[in-house]
Amino acid sequence: MTDDLFALALDLTERESGRPKQASIRRAISSAYYGLFHALLRMFADQVAGRGARNDDVYASIYRYPEHATLLRKLLEIDDRDVRAIAATLKILQQLRMQADYDPLPFGMGKSEAQELIIHAREAANAVRLLKPKQRLATTAAILSSKRR
Amino acid sequence: MKAISMLAGKRVGDLAMSAQDRATYAHSIEALIEQTVRAQLGEIVDGVETRFEQDEQGDAAIFVDVFLTAGAPDNLGRRFVDMQLAVMAALEAFGETRFPYLSTKRPNDDYPEDVLVKPRKRQA
């Protein structure tokens, strides 16, 4: 699904020839954010429940466990360049996603800028898949601790 | 720079920091960011603009627009990530805890038809 979200996002930026519509750029950025977010959730749920459990109800519960707001704070605290790069990209996209979805003020992002961000998001999702076991463990631990009060 | 470094331990919102201190501190942060961005991207940087605002989570944040020259590649790829991480590291080393949101702006980008794009501030 994540690859499809990035493809959809890039398609949206090309929906109009010439200057895009705000709605196209807004939906493109939102899709890119969720592409990367789902890549991270997939890694987390695979780590906790196992890939073999993907069709189980418990897998879905684990997949939906992380909270958007606190998740990033914990990830950015991890002393690992690869994980920080993923977390920074997700944080930038989260900020833009919230503006894109909720802010009534004009969304002043150009087509090229949006396309570059989508490609960054897709590369970050690939980086999530390529995390080494130790990095996956640290990331999973950070996500688990993100709900601790 | 020593005087600026002494301010680094204080947060911008601290009551102990005077308005003049805040302005000096803000200028030092802007200079640090621009220096770091230019060190990463070199000649393809046309200018850097920094704003201090709250993000959508309500946290104090730093927004950095990096204006690229016409000769910049369409996609910076890994260089963008390296630049983002370098700015984060430079700010953290300075004692600054606000997250820097970097974005790249290209001349002649196609902006949405119903958006009026503000002209860039003139560089000093």
PDB file of C-alpha atoms in Angstrom:
ATOM      1  CA  MET A   1       0.000   0.000   0.000  1.00  0.00           C
ATOM      2  CA  THR A   2       2.786   2.456   0.838  1.00  0.00           C
ATOM      3  CA  ASP A   3       4.263   2.313  -2.673  1.00  0.00           C
ATOM      4  CA  ASP A   4       0.805   2.980  -4.099  1.00  0.00           C
ATOM      5  CA  LEU A   5       0.395   6.022  -1.849  1.00  0.00           C
ATOM      6  CA  PHE A   6       3.642   7.531  -3.153  1.00  0.00           C
ATOM      7  CA  ALA A   7       2.649   6.781  -6.762  1.00  0.00           C
ATOM      8  CA  LEU A   8      -0.743   8.371  -6.118  1.00  0.00           C
ATOM      9  CA  ALA A   9       0.934  11.413  -4.564  1.00  0.00           C
ATOM     10  CA  LEU A  10       3.175  11.926  -7.612  1.00  0.00           C
ATOM     11  CA  ASP A  11       0.197  11.448  -9.949  1.00  0.00           C
ATOM     12  CA  LEU A  12      -1.707  14.146  -8.055  1.00  0.00           C
ATOM     13  CA  THR A  13       1.075  16.675  -8.601  1.00  0.00           C
ATOM     14  CA  GLU A  14       0.774  16.068 -12.362  1.00  0.00           C
ATOM     15  CA  ARG A  15      -3.020  16.121 -12.392  1.00  0.00           C
ATOM     16  CA  GLU A  16      -3.130  19.584 -13.959  1.00  0.00           C
ATOM     17  CA  SER A  17      -0.813  20.682 -16.738  1.00  0.00           C
ATOM     18  CA  GLY A  18       0.949  23.904 -15.774  1.00  0.00           C
ATOM     19  CA  ARG A  19      -0.009  25.398 -12.431  1.00  0.00           C
ATOM     20  CA  PRO A  20      -1.569  22.831 -10.096  1.00  0.00           C
ATOM     21  CA  LYS A  21      -4.672  23.232  -7.995  1.00  0.00           C
ATOM     22  CA  GLN A  22      -4.159  23.612  -4.245  1.00  0.00           C
ATOM     23  CA  ALA A  23      -6.320  20.551  -3.644  1.00  0.00           C
ATOM     24  CA  SER A  24      -3.992  18.388  -5.751  1.00  0.00           C
ATOM     25  CA  ILE A  25      -0.880  19.506  -3.869  1.00  0.00           C
ATOM     26  CA  ARG A  26      -2.623  19.198  -0.488  1.00  0.00           C
ATOM     27  CA  ARG A  27      -3.793  15.639  -1.174  1.00  0.00           C
ATOM     28  CA  ALA A  28      -0.383  14.713  -2.597  1.00  0.00           C
ATOM     29  CA  ILE A  29       1.433  15.796   0.584  1.00  0.00           C
ATOM     30  CA  SER A  30      -1.107  14.060   2.789  1.00  0.00           C
ATOM     31  CA  SER A  31      -0.687  10.831   0.806  1.00  0.00           C
ATOM     32  CA  ALA A  32       3.099  11.042   1.040  1.00  0.00           C
ATOM     33  CA  TYR A  33       2.900  11.483   4.814  1.00  0.00           C
ATOM     34  CA  TYR A  34       0.678   8.439   5.201  1.00  0.00           C
ATOM     35  CA  GLY A  35       2.912   6.428   2.867  1.00  0.00           C
ATOM     36  CA  LEU A  36       5.857   6.912   5.212  1.00  0.00           C
ATOM     37  CA  PHE A  37       3.738   6.605   8.349  1.00  0.00           C
ATOM     38  CA  HIS A  38       2.348   3.243   7.213  1.00  0.00           C
ATOM     39  CA  ALA A  39       5.840   2.002   6.321  1.00  0.00           C
ATOM     40  CA  LEU A  40       6.877   2.721   9.909  1.00  0.00           C
ATOM     41  CA  LEU A  41       3.754   1.099  11.386  1.00  0.00           C
ATOM     42  CA  ARG A  42       4.296  -1.983   9.207  1.00  0.00           C
ATOM     43  CA  MET A  43       7.853  -2.348  10.475  1.00  0.00           C
ATOM     44  CA  PHE A  44       6.660  -1.874  14.072  1.00  0.00           C
ATOM     45  CA  ALA A  45       3.836  -4.423  13.842  1.00  0.00           C
ATOM     46  CA  ASP A  46       6.054  -6.934  12.015  1.00  0.00           C
ATOM     47  CA  GLN A  47       8.607  -6.559  14.771  1.00  0.00           C
ATOM     48  CA  VAL A  48       6.113  -7.028  17.614  1.00  0.00           C
ATOM     49  CA  ALA A  49       3.594  -9.498  16.177  1.00  0.00           C
ATOM     50  CA  GLY A  50       5.607 -11.056  13.352  1.00  0.00           C
ATOM     51  CA  ARG A  51       5.006 -10.978   9.612  1.00  0.00           C
ATOM     52  CA  GLY A  52       3.077 -14.252   9.832  1.00  0.00           C
ATOM     53  CA  ALA A  53       0.379 -12.550  11.892  1.00  0.00           C
ATOM     54  CA  ARG A  54      -0.466  -9.877   9.331  1.00  0.00           C
ATOM     55  CA  ASN A  55      -4.018 -11.139   8.853  1.00  0.00           C
ATOM     56  CA  ASP A  56      -4.752 -11.497  12.575  1.00  0.00           C
ATOM     57  CA  ASP A  57      -6.855  -9.065  14.595  1.00  0.00           C
ATOM     58  CA  VAL A  58      -4.070  -8.672  17.137  1.00  0.00           C
ATOM     59  CA  TYR A  59      -1.745  -7.519  14.358  1.00  0.00           C
ATOM     60  CA  ALA A  60      -4.181  -4.734  13.491  1.00  0.00           C
ATOM     61  CA  SER A  61      -4.358  -3.689  17.150  1.00  0.00           C
ATOM     62  CA  ILE A  62      -0.574  -3.485  17.374  1.00  0.00           C
ATOM     63  CA  TYR A  63      -0.387  -1.662  14.043  1.00  0.00           C
ATOM     64  CA  ARG A  64      -2.745   0.993  15.358  1.00  0.00           C
ATOM     65  CA  TYR A  65      -1.031   1.336  18.732  1.00  0.00           C
ATOM     66  CA  PRO A  66       1.359   4.281  18.105  1.00  0.00           C
ATOM     67  CA  GLU A  67       0.217   7.876  18.599  1.00  0.00           C
ATOM     68  CA  HIS A  68       1.215  10.335  15.895  1.00  0.00           C
ATOM     69  CA  ALA A  69       2.141  13.192  18.230  1.00  0.00           C
ATOM     70  CA  THR A  70       4.452  11.456  20.672  1.00  0.00           C
ATOM     71  CA  LEU A  71       5.912   8.911  18.267  1.00  0.00           C
ATOM     72  CA  LEU A  72       8.198  11.395  16.537  1.00  0.00           C
ATOM     73  CA  ARG A  73       9.574  12.894  19.731  1.00  0.00           C
ATOM     74  CA  LYS A  74      10.800   9.460  20.792  1.00  0.00           C
ATOM     75  CA  LEU A  75      12.208   8.578  17.388  1.00  0.00           C
ATOM     76  CA  LEU A  76      14.198  11.812  17.205  1.00  0.00           C
ATOM     77  CA  GLU A  77      15.834  10.943  20.535  1.00  0.00           C
ATOM     78  CA  ILE A  78      17.405   7.777  19.077  1.00  0.00           C
ATOM     79  CA  ASP A  79      21.124   8.237  18.541  1.00  0.00           C
ATOM     80  CA  ASP A  80      21.214   6.706  15.074  1.00  0.00           C
ATOM     81  CA  ARG A  81      21.674   8.682  11.852  1.00  0.00           C
ATOM     82  CA  ASP A  82      19.421   6.459   9.721  1.00  0.00           C
ATOM     83  CA  VAL A  83      16.544   6.570  12.207  1.00  0.00           C
ATOM     84  CA  ARG A  84      16.916  10.315  12.744  1.00  0.00           C
ATOM     85  CA  ALA A  85      16.808  10.887   8.994  1.00  0.00           C
ATOM     86  CA  ILE A  86      13.554   8.899   8.772  1.00  0.00           C
ATOM     87  CA  ALA A  87      12.092  10.682  11.800  1.00  0.00           C
ATOM     88  CA  ALA A  88      13.058  14.144  10.504  1.00  0.00           C
ATOM     89  CA  THR A  89      11.425  13.453   7.139  1.00  0.00           C
ATOM     90  CA  LEU A  90       8.287  12.186   8.860  1.00  0.00           C
ATOM     91  CA  LYS A  91       8.180  15.238  11.145  1.00  0.00           C
ATOM     92  CA  ILE A  92       8.430  17.649   8.210  1.00  0.00           C
ATOM     93  CA  LEU A  93       5.683  15.747   6.411  1.00  0.00           C
ATOM     94  CA  GLN A  94       3.509  15.628   9.533  1.00  0.00           C
ATOM     95  CA  GLN A  95       3.672  19.408   9.842  1.00  0.00           C
ATOM     96  CA  LEU A  96       2.786  19.876   6.167  1.00  0.00           C
ATOM     97  CA  ARG A  97       0.102  17.179   6.299  1.00  0.00           C
ATOM     98  CA  MET A  98      -1.685  19.012   9.097  1.00  0.00           C
ATOM     99  CA  GLN A  99      -1.519  22.282   7.167  1.00  0.00           C
ATOM    100  CA  ALA A 100      -2.654  20.534   3.992  1.00  0.00           C
ATOM    101  CA  ASP A 101      -5.615  18.871   5.678  1.00  0.00           C
ATOM    102  CA  TYR A 102      -6.823  21.543   8.098  1.00  0.00           C
ATOM    103  CA  ASP A 103      -5.375  25.003   7.396  1.00  0.00           C
ATOM    104  CA  PRO A 104      -7.729  27.250   5.400  1.00  0.00           C
ATOM    105  CA  LEU A 105      -4.901  29.658   4.531  1.00  0.00           C
ATOM    106  CA  PRO A 106      -3.429  29.222   1.027  1.00  0.00           C
ATOM    107  CA  PHE A 107      -1.117  26.221   0.761  1.00  0.00           C
ATOM    108  CA  GLY A 108       1.844  27.840  -0.932  1.00  0.00           C
ATOM    109  CA  MET A 109       3.824  24.842  -2.081  1.00  0.00           C
ATOM    110  CA  GLY A 110       5.007  24.520  -5.662  1.00  0.00           C
ATOM    111  CA  LYS A 111       4.778  21.427  -7.833  1.00  0.00           C
ATOM    112  CA  SER A 112       8.563  20.801  -7.872  1.00  0.00           C
ATOM    113  CA  GLU A 113       8.824  21.246  -4.120  1.00  0.00           C
ATOM    114  CA  ALA A 114       5.971  18.798  -3.569  1.00  0.00           C
ATOM    115  CA  GLN A 115       7.481  16.242  -5.928  1.00  0.00           C
ATOM    116  CA  GLU A 116      10.845  16.450  -4.195  1.00  0.00           C
ATOM    117  CA  LEU A 117       9.214  15.918  -0.807  1.00  0.00           C
ATOM    118  CA  ILE A 118       7.278  12.914  -2.068  1.00  0.00           C
ATOM    119  CA  ILE A 119      10.499  11.382  -3.370  1.00  0.00           C
ATOM    120  CA  HIS A 120      12.159  12.031   0.009  1.00  0.00           C
ATOM    121  CA  ALA A 121       9.214  10.305   1.702  1.00  0.00           C
ATOM    122  CA  ARG A 122       9.490   7.317  -0.625  1.00  0.00           C
ATOM    123  CA  GLU A 123      13.239   7.054   0.038  1.00  0.00           C
ATOM    124  CA  ALA A 124      12.620   7.275   3.786  1.00  0.00           C
ATOM    125  CA  ALA A 125      10.063   4.444   3.508  1.00  0.00           C
ATOM    126  CA  ASN A 126      12.690   2.360   1.696  1.00  0.00           C
ATOM    127  CA  ALA A 127      15.139   3.225   4.479  1.00  0.00           C
ATOM    128  CA  VAL A 128      12.614   1.899   7.027  1.00  0.00           C
ATOM    129  CA  ARG A 129      12.574  -1.438   5.185  1.00  0.00           C
ATOM    130  CA  LEU A 130      16.384  -1.527   5.140  1.00  0.00           C
ATOM    131  CA  LEU A 131      16.853  -0.883   8.865  1.00  0.00           C
ATOM    132  CA  LYS A 132      19.164  -3.394  10.507  1.00  0.00           C
ATOM    133  CA  PRO A 133      17.778  -5.636  13.300  1.00  0.00           C
ATOM    134  CA  LYS A 134      19.363  -3.505  16.035  1.00  0.00           C
ATOM    135  CA  GLN A 135      17.889  -0.323  14.515  1.00  0.00           C
ATOM    136  CA  ARG A 136      14.462  -1.973  14.230  1.00  0.00           C
ATOM    137  CA  LEU A 137      14.640  -2.952  17.891  1.00  0.00           C
ATOM    138  CA  ALA A 138      15.579   0.582  18.983  1.00  0.00           C
ATOM    139  CA  THR A 139      12.796   2.049  16.844  1.00  0.00           C
ATOM    140  CA  THR A 140      10.245  -0.438  18.185  1.00  0.00           C
ATOM    141  CA  ALA A 141      11.282   0.300  21.765  1.00  0.00           C
ATOM    142  CA  ALA A 142      10.914   4.038  21.127  1.00  0.00           C
ATOM    143  CA  ILE A 143       7.426   3.561  19.677  1.00  0.00           C
ATOM    144  CA  LEU A 144       6.390   1.360  22.619  1.00  0.00           C
ATOM    145  CA  SER A 145       7.641   3.958  25.094  1.00  0.00           C
ATOM    146  CA  SER A 146       5.873   6.790  23.294  1.00  0.00           C
ATOM    147  CA  LYS A 147       2.636   6.089  25.182  1.00  0.00           C
ATOM    148  CA  ARG A 148       4.291   5.997  28.574  1.00  0.00           C
ATOM    149  CA  ARG A 149       3.124   8.917  30.709  1.00  0.00           C
TER     150      ARG A 149
ATOM    151  CA  MET B   1      30.621  34.910  19.386  1.00  0.00           C
ATOM    152  CA  LYS B   2      31.393  34.289  23.060  1.00  0.00           C
ATOM    153  CA  ALA B   3      28.557  36.582  24.145  1.00  0.00           C
ATOM    154  CA  ILE B   4      26.210  34.785  21.777  1.00  0.00           C
ATOM    155  CA  SER B   5      27.362  31.431  23.095  1.00  0.00           C
ATOM    156  CA  MET B   6      26.501  32.558  26.612  1.00  0.00           C
ATOM    157  CA  LEU B   7      22.947  33.144  25.474  1.00  0.00           C
ATOM    158  CA  ALA B   8      22.673  29.668  24.051  1.00  0.00           C
ATOM    159  CA  GLY B   9      21.884  28.135  27.433  1.00  0.00           C
ATOM    160  CA  LYS B  10      18.794  30.288  27.737  1.00  0.00           C
ATOM    161  CA  ARG B  11      15.600  29.684  25.828  1.00  0.00           C
ATOM    162  CA  VAL B  12      14.079  32.470  23.786  1.00  0.00           C
ATOM    163  CA  GLY B  13      10.979  32.456  25.965  1.00  0.00           C
ATOM    164  CA  ASP B  14      12.950  32.828  29.202  1.00  0.00           C
ATOM    165  CA  LEU B  15      11.997  35.886  31.193  1.00  0.00           C
ATOM    166  CA  ALA B  16      15.661  36.318  32.023  1.00  0.00           C
ATOM    167  CA  MET B  17      16.418  37.081  28.374  1.00  0.00           C
ATOM    168  CA  SER B  18      15.911  40.708  27.425  1.00  0.00           C
ATOM    169  CA  ALA B  19      14.428  41.791  24.107  1.00  0.00           C
ATOM    170  CA  GLN B  20      17.900  42.754  22.922  1.00  0.00           C
ATOM    171  CA  ASP B  21      19.281  39.388  24.004  1.00  0.00           C
ATOM    172  CA  ARG B  22      16.454  37.655  22.155  1.00  0.00           C
ATOM    173  CA  ALA B  23      17.196  39.577  18.972  1.00  0.00           C
ATOM    174  CA  THR B  24      20.917  38.828  19.245  1.00  0.00           C
ATOM    175  CA  TYR B  25      20.174  35.175  19.884  1.00  0.00           C
ATOM    176  CA  ALA B  26      17.777  34.985  16.933  1.00  0.00           C
ATOM    177  CA  HIS B  27      20.386  36.538  14.635  1.00  0.00           C
ATOM    178  CA  SER B  28      22.987  34.049  15.817  1.00  0.00           C
ATOM    179  CA  ILE B  29      20.608  31.157  15.112  1.00  0.00           C
ATOM    180  CA  GLU B  30      19.856  32.544  11.643  1.00  0.00           C
ATOM    181  CA  ALA B  31      23.577  32.893  10.929  1.00  0.00           C
ATOM    182  CA  LEU B  32      24.324  29.397  12.184  1.00  0.00           C
ATOM    183  CA  ILE B  33      21.589  27.901  10.003  1.00  0.00           C
ATOM    184  CA  GLU B  34      22.657  29.800   6.887  1.00  0.00           C
ATOM    185  CA  GLN B  35      26.297  28.862   7.433  1.00  0.00           C
ATOM    186  CA  THR B  36      25.355  25.190   7.822  1.00  0.00           C
ATOM    187  CA  VAL B  37      23.076  25.183   4.775  1.00  0.00           C
ATOM    188  CA  ARG B  38      25.709  26.834   2.581  1.00  0.00           C
ATOM    189  CA  ALA B  39      28.364  24.406   3.832  1.00  0.00           C
ATOM    190  CA  GLN B  40      26.121  21.533   2.706  1.00  0.00           C
ATOM    191  CA  LEU B  41      24.819  22.832  -0.615  1.00  0.00           C
ATOM    192  CA  GLY B  42      27.424  25.385  -1.668  1.00  0.00           C
ATOM    193  CA  GLU B  43      26.838  27.405  -4.803  1.00  0.00           C
ATOM    194  CA  ILE B  44      23.305  26.211  -5.494  1.00  0.00           C
ATOM    195  CA  VAL B  45      22.022  28.250  -2.505  1.00  0.00           C
ATOM    196  CA  ASP B  46      20.640  31.634  -3.508  1.00  0.00           C
ATOM    197  CA  GLY B  47      19.427  32.624  -0.044  1.00  0.00           C
ATOM    198  CA  VAL B  48      18.126  31.369   3.303  1.00  0.00           C
ATOM    199  CA  GLU B  49      15.142  32.757   5.229  1.00  0.00           C
ATOM    200  CA  THR B  50      14.364  31.752   8.811  1.00  0.00           C
ATOM    201  CA  ARG B  51      11.144  32.219  10.786  1.00  0.00           C
ATOM    202  CA  PHE B  52      10.502  31.465  14.452  1.00  0.00           C
ATOM    203  CA  GLU B  53       6.935  30.231  14.858  1.00  0.00           C
ATOM    204  CA  GLN B  54       4.878  27.515  16.496  1.00  0.00           C
ATOM    205  CA  ASP B  55       4.359  24.330  14.547  1.00  0.00           C
ATOM    206  CA  GLU B  56       1.051  22.508  14.118  1.00  0.00           C
ATOM    207  CA  GLN B  57       1.685  20.588  17.358  1.00  0.00           C
ATOM    208  CA  GLY B  58       1.910  23.892  19.241  1.00  0.00           C
ATOM    209  CA  ASP B  59       5.656  23.521  19.808  1.00  0.00           C
ATOM    210  CA  ALA B  60       8.080  26.388  19.234  1.00  0.00           C
ATOM    211  CA  ALA B  61       9.882  25.657  15.970  1.00  0.00           C
ATOM    212  CA  ILE B  62      12.211  27.121  13.364  1.00  0.00           C
ATOM    213  CA  PHE B  63      11.103  27.268   9.736  1.00  0.00           C
ATOM    214  CA  VAL B  64      13.863  27.547   7.161  1.00  0.00           C
ATOM    215  CA  ASP B  65      13.254  28.280   3.481  1.00  0.00           C
ATOM    216  CA  VAL B  66      16.283  27.469   1.365  1.00  0.00           C
ATOM    217  CA  PHE B  67      16.073  29.302  -1.964  1.00  0.00           C
ATOM    218  CA  LEU B  68      17.981  27.472  -4.671  1.00  0.00           C
ATOM    219  CA  THR B  69      19.480  28.851  -7.848  1.00  0.00           C
ATOM    220  CA  ALA B  70      18.144  27.997 -11.285  1.00  0.00           C
ATOM    221  CA  GLY B  71      21.067  25.603 -11.714  1.00  0.00           C
ATOM    222  CA  ALA B  72      20.053  23.399  -8.779  1.00  0.00           C
ATOM    223  CA  PRO B  73      19.042  19.828  -9.624  1.00  0.00           C
ATOM    224  CA  ASP B  74      15.318  18.949  -9.597  1.00  0.00           C
ATOM    225  CA  ASN B  75      15.837  16.653  -6.649  1.00  0.00           C
ATOM    226  CA  LEU B  76      18.585  17.108  -4.074  1.00  0.00           C
ATOM    227  CA  GLY B  77      18.145  13.505  -2.943  1.00  0.00           C
ATOM    228  CA  ARG B  78      20.475  12.515  -0.137  1.00  0.00           C
ATOM    229  CA  ARG B  79      21.878  16.064   0.029  1.00  0.00           C
ATOM    230  CA  PHE B  80      18.570  17.335   1.410  1.00  0.00           C
ATOM    231  CA  VAL B  81      18.579  14.761   4.196  1.00  0.00           C
ATOM    232  CA  ASP B  82      22.224  15.488   4.974  1.00  0.00           C
ATOM    233  CA  MET B  83      21.423  19.213   5.133  1.00  0.00           C
ATOM    234  CA  GLN B  84      18.454  18.632   7.456  1.00  0.00           C
ATOM    235  CA  LEU B  85      20.533  16.444   9.799  1.00  0.00           C
ATOM    236  CA  ALA B  86      23.448  18.905   9.725  1.00  0.00           C
ATOM    237  CA  VAL B  87      21.204  21.811  10.747  1.00  0.00           C
ATOM    238  CA  MET B  88      19.629  19.709  13.509  1.00  0.00           C
ATOM    239  CA  ALA B  89      23.094  18.765  14.811  1.00  0.00           C
ATOM    240  CA  ALA B  90      24.382  22.353  14.645  1.00  0.00           C
ATOM    241  CA  LEU B  91      21.393  23.675  16.575  1.00  0.00           C
ATOM    242  CA  GLU B  92      21.623  20.932  19.181  1.00  0.00           C
ATOM    243  CA  ALA B  93      25.337  21.643  19.656  1.00  0.00           C
ATOM    244  CA  PHE B  94      24.349  25.277  20.235  1.00  0.00           C
ATOM    245  CA  GLY B  95      21.879  24.232  22.948  1.00  0.00           C
ATOM    246  CA  GLU B  96      18.842  24.945  20.784  1.00  0.00           C
ATOM    247  CA  THR B  97      15.988  22.473  21.202  1.00  0.00           C
ATOM    248  CA  ARG B  98      13.503  23.757  18.619  1.00  0.00           C
ATOM    249  CA  PHE B  99      13.061  21.542  15.566  1.00  0.00           C
ATOM    250  CA  PRO B 100      14.153  23.094  12.246  1.00  0.00           C
ATOM    251  CA  TYR B 101      11.689  22.489   9.398  1.00  0.00           C
ATOM    252  CA  LEU B 102      13.715  22.906   6.205  1.00  0.00           C
ATOM    253  CA  SER B 103      12.157  23.358   2.790  1.00  0.00           C
ATOM    254  CA  THR B 104      13.625  24.083  -0.625  1.00  0.00           C
ATOM    255  CA  LYS B 105      12.253  26.710  -3.002  1.00  0.00           C
ATOM    256  CA  ARG B 106      13.125  26.841  -6.678  1.00  0.00           C
ATOM    257  CA  PRO B 107      12.757  29.756  -9.058  1.00  0.00           C
ATOM    258  CA  ASN B 108       9.986  29.270 -11.607  1.00  0.00           C
ATOM    259  CA  ASP B 109       8.293  26.511  -9.619  1.00  0.00           C
ATOM    260  CA  ASP B 110       4.624  26.028 -10.556  1.00  0.00           C
ATOM    261  CA  TYR B 111       2.620  27.296  -7.576  1.00  0.00           C
ATOM    262  CA  PRO B 112      -1.091  26.548  -7.234  1.00  0.00           C
ATOM    263  CA  GLU B 113      -3.190  28.824  -9.431  1.00  0.00           C
ATOM    264  CA  ASP B 114      -5.114  30.261  -6.480  1.00  0.00           C
ATOM    265  CA  VAL B 115      -2.080  31.020  -4.294  1.00  0.00           C
ATOM    266  CA  LEU B 116      -0.342  34.375  -4.263  1.00  0.00           C
ATOM    267  CA  VAL B 117       3.311  33.670  -3.530  1.00  0.00           C
ATOM    268  CA  LYS B 118       4.982  36.360  -1.472  1.00  0.00           C
ATOM    269  CA  PRO B 119       8.199  37.728  -2.961  1.00  0.00           C
ATOM    270  CA  ARG B 120      11.402  36.881  -1.133  1.00  0.00           C
ATOM    271  CA  LYS B 121      12.841  39.270   1.371  1.00  0.00           C
ATOM    272  CA  ARG B 122      15.799  41.138  -0.059  1.00  0.00           C
ATOM    273  CA  GLN B 123      19.112  39.828   1.182  1.00  0.00           C
ATOM    274  CA  ALA B 124      21.166  42.358   3.136  1.00  0.00           C
TER     275      ALA B 124
END
